[in-house]
Tab-separated table of C-alpha atoms and ligand atoms in Angstrom:
chain	number	residue	atom	x	y	z
A	1	MET	CA	-64.865	3.644	119.511
A	2	ARG	CA	-62.725	0.618	119.188
A	3	THR	CA	-62.354	-1.940	116.504
A	4	GLN	CA	-59.824	-4.351	115.204
A	5	VAL	CA	-59.551	-3.001	111.627
A	6	ALA	CA	-60.350	0.474	110.658
A	7	ILE	CA	-61.214	0.711	107.034
A	8	ILE	CA	-61.081	4.008	105.274
A	9	GLY	CA	-63.484	4.244	102.240
A	10	ALA	CA	-66.565	2.266	101.272
A	11	GLY	CA	-65.673	1.502	97.640
A	12	PRO	CA	-65.386	-2.019	96.413
A	13	ALA	CA	-62.043	-2.537	98.311
A	14	GLY	CA	-63.422	-1.335	101.663
A	15	LEU	CA	-66.842	-3.007	101.430
A	16	PHE	CA	-65.450	-6.477	100.291
A	17	LEU	CA	-62.675	-6.301	102.779
A	18	SER	CA	-65.175	-5.745	105.657
A	19	LEU	CA	-67.496	-8.546	104.645
A	20	LEU	CA	-64.458	-11.010	104.343
A	21	LEU	CA	-63.330	-10.032	107.833
A	22	ASP	CA	-66.834	-10.593	109.084
A	23	ARG	CA	-66.801	-14.161	107.724
A	24	LEU	CA	-63.545	-14.629	109.616
A	25	GLY	CA	-64.982	-13.159	112.889
A	26	ILE	CA	-62.829	-10.112	112.859
A	27	HIS	CA	-64.404	-6.630	113.674
A	28	SER	CA	-64.120	-3.627	111.507
A	29	ALA	CA	-65.537	-0.155	111.076
A	30	ILE	CA	-65.717	1.645	107.713
A	31	LEU	CA	-65.471	5.455	107.438
A	32	GLU	CA	-66.782	6.755	104.165
A	33	LEU	CA	-66.595	10.419	103.136
A	34	HIS	CA	-69.747	10.508	100.943
A	35	THR	CA	-73.438	9.570	101.391
A	36	ARG	CA	-74.884	6.287	100.840
A	37	GLN	CA	-76.831	7.621	97.902
A	38	TYR	CA	-73.790	9.138	96.361
A	39	ILE	CA	-71.754	5.878	96.382
A	40	GLU	CA	-74.673	3.852	95.229
A	41	GLU	CA	-75.254	6.016	92.165
A	42	ARG	CA	-71.673	6.856	91.058
A	43	VAL	CA	-71.286	5.323	87.497
A	44	ARG	CA	-68.095	3.539	86.927
A	45	ALA	CA	-66.857	0.178	85.950
A	46	GLY	CA	-69.157	-2.664	84.794
A	47	LEU	CA	-67.117	-5.801	84.116
A	48	LEU	CA	-66.479	-8.491	86.743
A	49	GLU	CA	-63.874	-11.271	86.411
A	50	HIS	CA	-64.781	-14.832	87.098
A	51	ALA	CA	-63.153	-14.707	90.654
A	52	THR	CA	-64.939	-11.508	91.602
A	53	VAL	CA	-68.226	-13.084	90.683
A	54	GLN	CA	-67.349	-16.300	92.640
A	55	LEU	CA	-66.453	-14.131	95.624
A	56	MET	CA	-69.898	-12.369	95.602
A	57	HIS	CA	-71.520	-15.734	95.708
A	58	GLU	CA	-69.250	-16.976	98.498
A	59	LEU	CA	-70.114	-13.944	100.574
A	60	GLY	CA	-73.795	-14.452	99.986
A	61	VAL	CA	-74.344	-11.251	98.111
A	62	GLY	CA	-74.732	-12.662	94.601
A	63	ASP	CA	-78.519	-13.016	94.386
A	64	ARG	CA	-79.072	-9.855	92.179
A	65	LEU	CA	-75.962	-10.579	90.246
A	66	LYS	CA	-77.201	-14.030	89.345
A	67	ARG	CA	-80.436	-12.615	88.066
A	68	GLN	CA	-79.231	-9.393	86.412
A	69	GLY	CA	-75.629	-10.134	85.492
A	70	LEU	CA	-74.922	-10.809	81.830
A	71	GLU	CA	-72.403	-13.533	81.348
A	72	HIS	CA	-69.951	-13.074	78.410
A	73	GLY	CA	-67.984	-15.983	76.981
A	74	GLY	CA	-65.880	-13.723	74.669
A	75	ILE	CA	-65.170	-10.283	73.139
A	76	GLU	CA	-64.884	-8.841	69.754
A	77	LEU	CA	-61.826	-7.038	68.529
A	78	ARG	CA	-62.840	-4.838	65.540
A	79	PHE	CA	-60.229	-3.437	63.141
A	80	ASN	CA	-60.016	-2.586	59.387
A	81	ASN	CA	-63.790	-2.566	59.877
A	82	ARG	CA	-64.013	-6.266	60.401
A	83	ALA	CA	-64.996	-8.287	63.465
A	84	HIS	CA	-62.820	-10.916	65.167
A	85	ARG	CA	-64.046	-12.872	68.083
A	86	ILE	CA	-61.902	-14.084	71.055
A	87	ASP	CA	-63.586	-17.037	72.566
A	88	PHE	CA	-62.802	-17.030	76.357
A	89	ARG	CA	-64.658	-20.258	77.137
A	90	GLU	CA	-62.616	-22.200	74.758
A	91	LEU	CA	-59.289	-20.424	75.368
A	92	ALA	CA	-59.530	-19.870	79.106
A	93	ASN	CA	-60.703	-23.115	80.585
A	94	GLY	CA	-64.471	-22.406	80.319
A	95	LYS	CA	-64.270	-19.216	82.259
A	96	CYS	CA	-66.104	-16.055	81.348
A	97	VAL	CA	-66.700	-12.465	82.617
A	98	THR	CA	-69.900	-10.761	83.786
A	99	ILE	CA	-71.367	-7.507	83.048
A	100	TYR	CA	-72.814	-6.018	86.243
A	101	ALA	CA	-72.432	-2.322	87.083
A	102	GLN	CA	-70.015	-1.379	89.959
A	103	HIS	CA	-72.750	0.716	91.608
A	104	GLU	CA	-74.887	-2.399	91.642
A	105	VAL	CA	-72.124	-4.273	93.462
A	106	ILE	CA	-71.845	-1.395	95.890
A	107	LYS	CA	-75.738	-1.561	96.617
A	108	ASP	CA	-75.436	-5.323	97.319
A	109	LEU	CA	-72.389	-4.849	99.616
A	110	VAL	CA	-73.975	-1.944	101.500
A	111	ALA	CA	-77.264	-3.913	101.897
A	112	ALA	CA	-75.282	-6.817	103.387
A	113	HIS	CA	-73.589	-4.394	105.865
A	114	LEU	CA	-76.758	-2.949	107.066
A	115	GLN	CA	-78.128	-6.353	108.075
A	116	GLU	CA	-78.134	-6.427	111.837
A	117	SER	CA	-75.899	-9.440	112.211
A	118	VAL	CA	-73.190	-7.585	110.289
A	119	ALA	CA	-73.888	-3.956	111.318
A	120	ALA	CA	-73.158	-4.737	115.057
A	121	ASN	CA	-69.450	-5.567	114.515
A	122	HIS	CA	-68.940	-3.672	111.243
A	123	PRO	CA	-70.423	-0.148	111.544
A	124	LEU	CA	-70.433	1.747	108.272
A	125	LEU	CA	-70.431	5.499	108.855
A	126	PHE	CA	-71.248	7.786	105.979
A	127	GLU	CA	-70.258	11.477	105.733
A	128	THR	CA	-67.145	11.161	107.912
A	129	THR	CA	-64.976	14.183	107.089
A	130	ASP	CA	-61.415	15.265	108.081
A	131	VAL	CA	-60.329	11.615	108.541
A	132	GLN	CA	-56.688	11.533	109.844
A	133	LEU	CA	-54.518	8.557	110.529
A	134	HIS	CA	-52.315	8.553	113.642
A	135	ALA	CA	-49.430	6.343	115.094
A	136	ILE	CA	-49.522	4.119	111.999
A	137	ASP	CA	-46.031	2.801	112.713
A	138	SER	CA	-47.034	1.769	116.195
A	139	ALA	CA	-48.962	-1.250	117.551
A	140	ASN	CA	-51.828	1.129	118.537
A	141	PRO	CA	-52.845	3.150	115.595
A	142	TYR	CA	-56.041	5.303	115.641
A	143	VAL	CA	-58.122	7.443	113.353
A	144	THR	CA	-59.869	10.729	114.069
A	145	PHE	CA	-62.613	12.180	112.049
A	146	GLN	CA	-65.652	14.476	112.076
A	147	HIS	CA	-69.118	12.871	112.190
A	148	ASN	CA	-72.533	14.416	112.757
A	149	GLY	CA	-70.815	17.615	114.007
A	150	SER	CA	-68.449	16.086	116.529
A	151	THR	CA	-64.868	14.865	116.555
A	152	GLU	CA	-64.513	11.140	116.999
A	153	ARG	CA	-61.581	8.846	117.699
A	154	LEU	CA	-61.437	5.216	116.520
A	155	ASP	CA	-58.722	2.931	118.106
A	156	CYS	CA	-57.820	-0.077	116.176
A	157	ASP	CA	-55.065	-2.819	115.583
A	158	PHE	CA	-54.774	-2.209	111.831
A	159	ILE	CA	-55.780	0.416	109.251
A	160	ALA	CA	-56.968	-0.527	105.714
A	161	GLY	CA	-56.500	2.405	103.312
A	162	CYS	CA	-59.266	1.611	100.837
A	163	ASP	CA	-60.058	5.287	100.002
A	164	GLY	CA	-59.206	5.304	96.409
A	165	PHE	CA	-56.663	7.428	94.382
A	166	HIS	CA	-57.584	10.808	95.952
A	167	GLY	CA	-57.888	9.417	99.500
A	168	ILE	CA	-55.827	10.414	102.510
A	169	SER	CA	-54.277	6.992	103.423
A	170	ARG	CA	-51.476	7.002	100.805
A	171	THR	CA	-50.526	10.606	101.621
A	172	SER	CA	-50.382	9.761	105.313
A	173	VAL	CA	-47.308	7.587	104.811
A	174	PRO	CA	-44.145	9.695	105.710
A	175	GLN	CA	-42.339	11.171	102.773
A	176	GLY	CA	-39.509	8.874	101.290
A	177	VAL	CA	-41.102	5.600	102.150
A	178	LEU	CA	-43.113	4.944	98.981
A	179	THR	CA	-41.777	4.833	95.495
A	180	THR	CA	-44.174	5.915	92.794
A	181	TYR	CA	-44.237	4.422	89.229
A	182	GLU	CA	-46.468	6.092	86.801
A	183	ARG	CA	-47.388	6.885	83.257
A	184	ASP	CA	-49.968	9.356	81.815
A	185	TYR	CA	-51.763	8.807	78.599
A	186	PRO	CA	-52.373	11.675	76.121
A	187	PHE	CA	-56.053	10.800	75.795
A	188	GLY	CA	-59.125	10.032	77.865
A	189	TRP	CA	-62.508	8.210	77.414
A	190	LEU	CA	-65.772	9.938	76.767
A	191	GLY	CA	-68.411	7.508	78.172
A	192	ILE	CA	-72.136	7.479	77.730
A	193	LEU	CA	-75.093	5.477	79.079
A	194	ALA	CA	-77.780	5.310	76.466
A	195	GLN	CA	-81.366	3.963	76.524
A	196	ALA	CA	-80.712	1.763	73.485
A	197	PRO	CA	-80.603	-2.110	73.383
A	198	PRO	CA	-76.985	-3.113	72.924
A	199	SER	CA	-76.139	-3.721	69.300
A	200	SER	CA	-73.971	-6.729	70.164
A	201	HIS	CA	-74.366	-9.620	72.566
A	202	GLU	CA	-70.660	-9.141	73.494
A	203	LEU	CA	-68.289	-6.256	74.011
A	204	ILE	CA	-66.681	-4.760	70.915
A	205	TYR	CA	-63.118	-3.163	71.306
A	206	ALA	CA	-62.644	-1.037	68.044
A	207	HIS	CA	-59.318	0.189	66.581
A	208	HIS	CA	-59.955	2.948	64.068
A	209	ASP	CA	-58.057	5.710	62.271
A	210	ARG	CA	-60.263	8.238	64.194
A	211	GLY	CA	-59.461	6.664	67.568
A	212	PHE	CA	-60.618	3.863	69.781
A	213	ALA	CA	-64.259	3.046	70.602
A	214	LEU	CA	-65.750	0.431	72.951
A	215	LEU	CA	-69.303	-0.840	73.032
A	216	SER	CA	-70.476	-2.323	76.264
A	217	MET	CA	-73.742	-2.570	78.035
A	218	ARG	CA	-75.608	-2.525	81.353
A	219	SER	CA	-78.674	-4.497	80.617
A	220	PRO	CA	-80.686	-5.687	77.628
A	221	GLU	CA	-82.258	-2.086	77.330
A	222	ILE	CA	-79.096	0.048	78.276
A	223	SER	CA	-75.836	0.386	76.284
A	224	ARG	CA	-72.526	1.802	77.669
A	225	LEU	CA	-70.306	3.226	75.009
A	226	TYR	CA	-66.909	4.906	75.045
A	227	LEU	CA	-64.884	6.992	72.632
A	228	GLN	CA	-61.210	7.971	72.882
A	229	CYS	CA	-61.002	11.746	73.294
A	230	ALA	CA	-58.598	14.424	74.604
A	231	PRO	CA	-57.771	14.004	78.308
A	232	ASP	CA	-59.311	17.299	79.091
A	233	GLU	CA	-62.171	17.008	76.505
A	234	ASN	CA	-64.912	19.641	76.937
A	235	LEU	CA	-68.259	17.820	77.105
A	236	ALA	CA	-70.012	21.056	75.998
A	237	LEU	CA	-68.504	20.268	72.477
A	238	TRP	CA	-70.130	16.904	72.418
A	239	PRO	CA	-73.947	17.114	71.809
A	240	ASP	CA	-75.479	13.689	71.618
A	241	ASP	CA	-75.644	13.900	67.747
A	242	ARG	CA	-71.814	14.299	67.483
A	243	ILE	CA	-71.251	11.278	69.947
A	244	TRP	CA	-73.469	8.966	67.851
A	245	HIS	CA	-71.910	10.239	64.571
A	246	GLU	CA	-68.486	9.438	65.867
A	247	LEU	CA	-69.416	6.063	67.315
A	248	GLN	CA	-71.126	5.114	63.991
A	249	LYS	CA	-67.781	5.881	62.069
A	250	ARG	CA	-65.491	4.131	64.481
A	251	LEU	CA	-67.678	1.033	64.960
A	252	ALA	CA	-68.698	0.637	61.245
A	253	THR	CA	-68.074	-2.760	59.493
A	254	HIS	CA	-68.075	-3.731	55.898
A	255	ASP	CA	-70.900	-6.228	56.460
A	256	GLY	CA	-73.848	-3.900	57.240
A	257	TRP	CA	-73.738	-4.254	61.058
A	258	LYS	CA	-75.855	-1.659	62.612
A	259	LEU	CA	-75.342	0.548	65.866
A	260	THR	CA	-78.656	1.211	67.558
A	261	GLU	CA	-78.995	4.760	68.923
A	262	GLY	CA	-81.140	6.055	71.759
A	263	PRO	CA	-81.356	8.859	74.420
A	264	VAL	CA	-78.210	9.578	76.106
A	265	VAL	CA	-78.927	9.349	79.852
A	266	GLN	CA	-75.410	10.024	81.291
A	267	LYS	CA	-72.115	11.393	80.034
A	268	GLY	CA	-68.592	11.747	81.463
A	269	VAL	CA	-64.838	11.913	80.613
A	270	THR	CA	-62.366	9.710	82.354
A	271	GLY	CA	-58.626	10.428	82.261
A	272	MET	CA	-56.192	7.519	81.866
A	273	ARG	CA	-53.272	6.684	83.919
A	274	SER	CA	-51.023	3.912	85.129
A	275	PHE	CA	-49.886	4.374	88.732
A	276	VAL	CA	-48.322	2.039	91.383
A	277	VAL	CA	-46.807	2.754	94.797
A	278	GLU	CA	-44.433	0.343	96.444
A	279	PRO	CA	-44.618	-0.934	98.998
A	280	MET	CA	-48.359	-1.187	99.614
A	281	GLN	CA	-47.878	-1.025	103.336
A	282	PHE	CA	-46.306	1.025	106.079
A	283	GLY	CA	-46.456	-0.004	109.785
A	284	ARG	CA	-50.030	-0.949	110.554
A	285	LEU	CA	-51.424	0.725	107.380
A	286	TYR	CA	-52.204	-1.508	104.410
A	287	LEU	CA	-53.197	0.149	101.111
A	288	ALA	CA	-55.625	-1.652	98.892
A	289	GLY	CA	-57.260	-0.903	95.567
A	290	ASP	CA	-57.022	2.551	93.801
A	291	SER	CA	-55.313	4.013	96.839
A	292	ALA	CA	-52.101	1.995	95.769
A	293	HIS	CA	-52.607	1.621	91.965
A	294	ILE	CA	-54.566	2.822	89.027
A	295	VAL	CA	-54.848	1.274	85.713
A	296	PRO	CA	-56.100	2.724	82.384
A	297	PRO	CA	-59.629	1.327	81.920
A	298	THR	CA	-59.005	-0.725	78.668
A	299	GLY	CA	-59.607	-4.364	79.887
A	300	ALA	CA	-61.680	-3.261	82.990
A	301	LYS	CA	-59.212	-4.340	85.640
A	302	GLY	CA	-59.489	-1.546	88.287
A	303	LEU	CA	-62.367	-2.968	90.397
A	304	ASN	CA	-61.154	-6.572	89.999
A	305	LEU	CA	-57.677	-5.646	91.142
A	306	ALA	CA	-59.063	-3.906	94.225
A	307	VAL	CA	-60.949	-7.108	95.037
A	308	ALA	CA	-57.762	-9.228	94.676
A	309	ASP	CA	-55.873	-6.955	97.001
A	310	VAL	CA	-58.315	-7.274	99.940
A	311	ARG	CA	-58.504	-11.036	99.559
A	312	VAL	CA	-54.782	-11.117	100.282
A	313	LEU	CA	-55.238	-8.759	103.123
A	314	ALA	CA	-58.149	-10.517	104.691
A	315	ALA	CA	-56.121	-13.864	104.596
A	316	GLY	CA	-53.200	-12.176	106.369
A	317	LEU	CA	-55.480	-10.584	109.035
A	318	GLY	CA	-57.328	-13.920	109.400
A	319	ALA	CA	-53.937	-15.774	110.047
A	320	PHE	CA	-52.895	-13.035	112.601
A	321	TYR	CA	-55.995	-13.217	114.660
A	322	SER	CA	-56.357	-16.850	114.581
A	323	THR	CA	-52.728	-17.903	115.317
A	324	GLY	CA	-50.733	-14.723	115.854
A	325	ALA	CA	-48.775	-15.479	112.604
A	326	THR	CA	-47.513	-12.364	110.922
A	327	ASP	CA	-45.782	-13.933	107.819
A	328	LEU	CA	-48.770	-13.351	105.520
A	329	LEU	CA	-49.172	-9.733	106.563
A	330	ALA	CA	-45.452	-9.256	106.097
A	331	GLN	CA	-45.844	-10.560	102.548
A	332	TYR	CA	-48.874	-8.560	101.791
A	333	SER	CA	-47.268	-6.003	99.583
A	334	ALA	CA	-45.053	-8.445	97.687
A	335	THR	CA	-47.963	-10.844	97.112
A	336	CYS	CA	-50.311	-8.095	95.746
A	337	LEU	CA	-47.570	-6.439	93.701
A	338	ARG	CA	-46.910	-9.577	91.673
A	339	ARG	CA	-50.518	-9.443	90.532
A	340	VAL	CA	-50.641	-5.681	90.302
A	341	TRP	CA	-47.707	-5.501	87.857
A	342	LYS	CA	-49.169	-8.245	85.643
A	343	VAL	CA	-52.397	-6.364	85.484
A	344	GLN	CA	-50.563	-3.121	84.799
A	345	ARG	CA	-48.870	-4.742	81.945
A	346	PHE	CA	-52.033	-6.153	80.455
A	347	SER	CA	-53.958	-2.709	80.869
A	348	TRP	CA	-51.077	-0.898	79.260
A	349	TRP	CA	-50.913	-3.431	76.450
A	350	MET	CA	-54.578	-3.286	75.553
A	351	THR	CA	-54.338	0.511	75.732
A	352	GLN	CA	-51.376	0.785	73.393
A	353	LEU	CA	-52.809	-1.785	71.037
A	354	LEU	CA	-56.238	-0.039	70.442
A	355	HIS	CA	-55.794	3.706	70.896
A	356	ARG	CA	-54.279	6.420	68.551
A	357	PHE	CA	-51.268	8.253	70.015
A	358	PRO	CA	-50.771	11.828	68.877
A	359	ASP	CA	-47.189	11.057	67.908
A	360	ASP	CA	-48.085	7.890	65.911
A	361	ASN	CA	-46.667	7.650	62.414
A	362	PRO	CA	-47.813	5.293	59.647
A	363	PHE	CA	-45.251	2.739	60.905
A	364	ASP	CA	-46.959	2.543	64.408
A	365	GLN	CA	-50.423	2.105	62.864
A	366	ARG	CA	-49.196	-0.696	60.618
A	367	ARG	CA	-47.506	-2.282	63.683
A	368	GLN	CA	-50.817	-2.026	65.711
A	369	LEU	CA	-52.716	-3.653	62.876
A	370	ALA	CA	-50.039	-6.444	62.494
A	371	GLU	CA	-50.508	-7.107	66.274
A	372	LEU	CA	-54.237	-7.114	66.090
A	373	ASP	CA	-53.909	-9.544	63.214
A	374	TYR	CA	-51.577	-11.722	65.267
A	375	VAL	CA	-53.786	-11.671	68.403
A	376	THR	CA	-56.806	-12.746	66.437
A	377	SER	CA	-55.144	-15.309	64.312
A	378	SER	CA	-52.656	-17.025	66.566
A	379	ARG	CA	-54.141	-19.426	69.328
A	380	ALA	CA	-51.094	-18.664	71.568
A	381	ALA	CA	-51.735	-14.846	71.348
A	382	SER	CA	-55.491	-14.980	71.738
A	383	GLN	CA	-55.085	-17.347	74.636
A	384	SER	CA	-52.832	-14.919	76.274
A	385	LEU	CA	-55.471	-12.200	75.962
A	386	ALA	CA	-58.176	-14.406	77.144
A	387	GLU	CA	-56.332	-15.665	80.226
A	388	ASN	CA	-55.566	-12.030	81.320
A	389	TYR	CA	-59.036	-10.797	80.532
A	390	VAL	CA	-61.070	-13.364	82.591
A	391	GLY	CA	-58.555	-12.744	85.355
A	392	LEU	CA	-55.212	-14.356	86.239
A	393	PRO	CA	-55.454	-17.042	88.994
B	1	FAD	P1	-62.906	3.647	95.114
B	1	FAD	O1	-63.987	2.910	94.402
B	1	FAD	O2	-62.395	4.988	94.523
B	1	FAD	O3	-63.504	3.843	96.606
B	1	FAD	C1	-62.857	4.677	97.549
B	1	FAD	C2	-63.903	5.159	98.462
B	1	FAD	O4	-63.242	5.894	99.512
B	1	FAD	C3	-64.912	6.068	97.865
B	1	FAD	O5	-66.201	5.632	98.236
B	1	FAD	C4	-64.533	7.477	98.346
B	1	FAD	O6	-65.769	8.347	98.525
B	1	FAD	C5	-63.972	7.218	99.764
B	1	FAD	N1	-63.056	8.119	100.106
B	1	FAD	C6	-62.193	8.922	99.509
B	1	FAD	N2	-61.428	9.763	100.346
B	1	FAD	C7	-61.888	9.527	101.515
B	1	FAD	C8	-61.667	10.059	102.744
B	1	FAD	N3	-60.618	11.013	102.900
B	1	FAD	N4	-62.165	9.703	103.898
B	1	FAD	C9	-63.082	8.639	103.777
B	1	FAD	N5	-63.509	8.115	102.571
B	1	FAD	C10	-62.898	8.503	101.577
B	1	FAD	N6	-62.557	0.522	86.319
B	1	FAD	C11	-62.909	-0.456	85.326
B	1	FAD	O7	-62.448	-1.562	85.576
B	1	FAD	N7	-63.682	-0.106	84.364
B	1	FAD	C12	-64.224	1.172	84.119
B	1	FAD	O8	-64.922	1.450	83.128
B	1	FAD	C13	-63.889	2.108	84.996
B	1	FAD	N8	-64.333	3.382	84.928
B	1	FAD	C14	-64.070	4.306	85.942
B	1	FAD	C15	-64.528	5.517	85.789
B	1	FAD	C16	-64.280	6.542	86.745
B	1	FAD	C17	-64.748	7.967	86.565
B	1	FAD	C18	-63.345	6.178	87.869
B	1	FAD	C19	-63.017	7.195	88.816
B	1	FAD	C20	-62.952	4.832	87.981
B	1	FAD	C21	-63.218	3.944	86.990
B	1	FAD	N9	-62.705	2.611	87.037
B	1	FAD	C22	-63.045	1.677	86.183
B	1	FAD	C23	-61.877	2.194	88.105
B	1	FAD	C24	-62.704	1.440	89.197
B	1	FAD	O9	-63.923	2.057	89.381
B	1	FAD	C25	-61.901	1.474	90.451
B	1	FAD	O10	-60.682	0.738	90.193
B	1	FAD	C26	-62.538	0.960	91.743
B	1	FAD	O11	-63.635	1.720	92.075
B	1	FAD	C27	-61.513	0.849	92.895
B	1	FAD	O12	-62.171	0.586	94.063
B	1	FAD	P2	-61.545	1.102	95.401
B	1	FAD	O13	-62.482	0.584	96.465
B	1	FAD	O14	-60.058	0.877	95.486
B	1	FAD	O15	-61.678	2.740	95.291
B	2	DHB	C1	-66.439	-1.465	80.567
B	2	DHB	C2	-65.372	-0.670	80.888
B	2	DHB	C3	-64.122	-1.108	80.453
B	2	DHB	O1	-63.128	-0.406	80.829
B	2	DHB	C4	-64.011	-2.224	79.720
B	2	DHB	O2	-62.727	-2.479	79.224
B	2	DHB	C5	-65.020	-2.960	79.345
B	2	DHB	C6	-66.314	-2.633	79.802
B	2	DHB	C7	-67.733	-1.044	80.992
B	2	DHB	O3	-67.919	-0.166	81.662
B	2	DHB	O4	-68.795	-1.809	80.727
């Protein structure tokens, strides 16, 4: 097999990249470890920045998003049992964010790939195992893998490592080339999907003595809720009653606001980490999305950052194939990292503002509350939050 760009992984980064390349007339092939059903059902993020929504429309994959996405013009920060709204439309030039589950984005992108016009030049292979990258520092890289019981070889000009944090692309770079920057957090999130109408039109980020809680949603019938928990929390210790009890405590207000409960249909624990490798490129291999960086989920940036990376990569590849220019590709890592580090800062900032750390003392708690008070009462501070939350230009 031969293609121009071999893409490892059919997550948001890989699928968006391949469609962007299609629109530029550049051929690609995606190798995905899992089945179609698995990637279309995996529950993950749910919040799309303004620019991610726009890109879906530009690529012609925004029909369901337009019908089912829930536009949010603000969020609520809740502390001392009181609600404080941050108005994005007013503070961030009319921009807003949209709630639309990541696995719905994946379904839309996969459906676009399977259309005949795209499929011919952009094969999407599921259940490819033992993917290995070869000659990545030469002009003729290639990929070998197992598919349907036989060993295959894919020759290409470039490889896009879009295979997430646990993929093989990053670890295919020779030792000593990449520098890692990371930070672990001493907590995780216990997330549930519940058949319960969301108790608020907008997301609620709650600071509480018992720990952080987040109210989000997936549709007018389904709530998505998160609780700060131990990083290795044992789900067996969290029957539904205990989860609701804890959410009720952490989200309670003084004004009689009610949290609607309902059957829990999905439960999971997510660890939290900040992680970046530099540079995001070696030879003909370009890392994009979670394969190069991870943010803690507070602020919902992971998916959106993956999309921002592949826009930069597609522009570089577009310039290369149309004029032979290599300058944009040469700047790929530096261009992406400017955004990556700003998003790392914002995700860390939201995380430290809202969570309880095991070694916090009363001083730290007072400092957090003072910062929340400042963020919700100063236009400059709330504008900074709004501008980062809807997505930096
Ligand atoms: P991924 O989505 O991880 O896609 C990588 C793809 O590569 C996968 O389909 C994988 O199967 C495939 N792959 C892996 N290894 C190989 C291999 N060897 N060969 C071939 N294919 C391979 N972000 C938020 O903003 N908000 C959230 O609430 C949130 N919750 C999350 C919950 C969980 C449990 C996880 C894991 C992540 C969450 N994220 C969240 C982060 C967000 O989902 C990611 O940032 C986003 O999926 C990154 O997209 P990606 O395409 O870079 O990587
Ligand atoms: C969601 C996840 C987040 O991490 C966040 O900050 C907001 C919303 C969600 O899954 O809906």
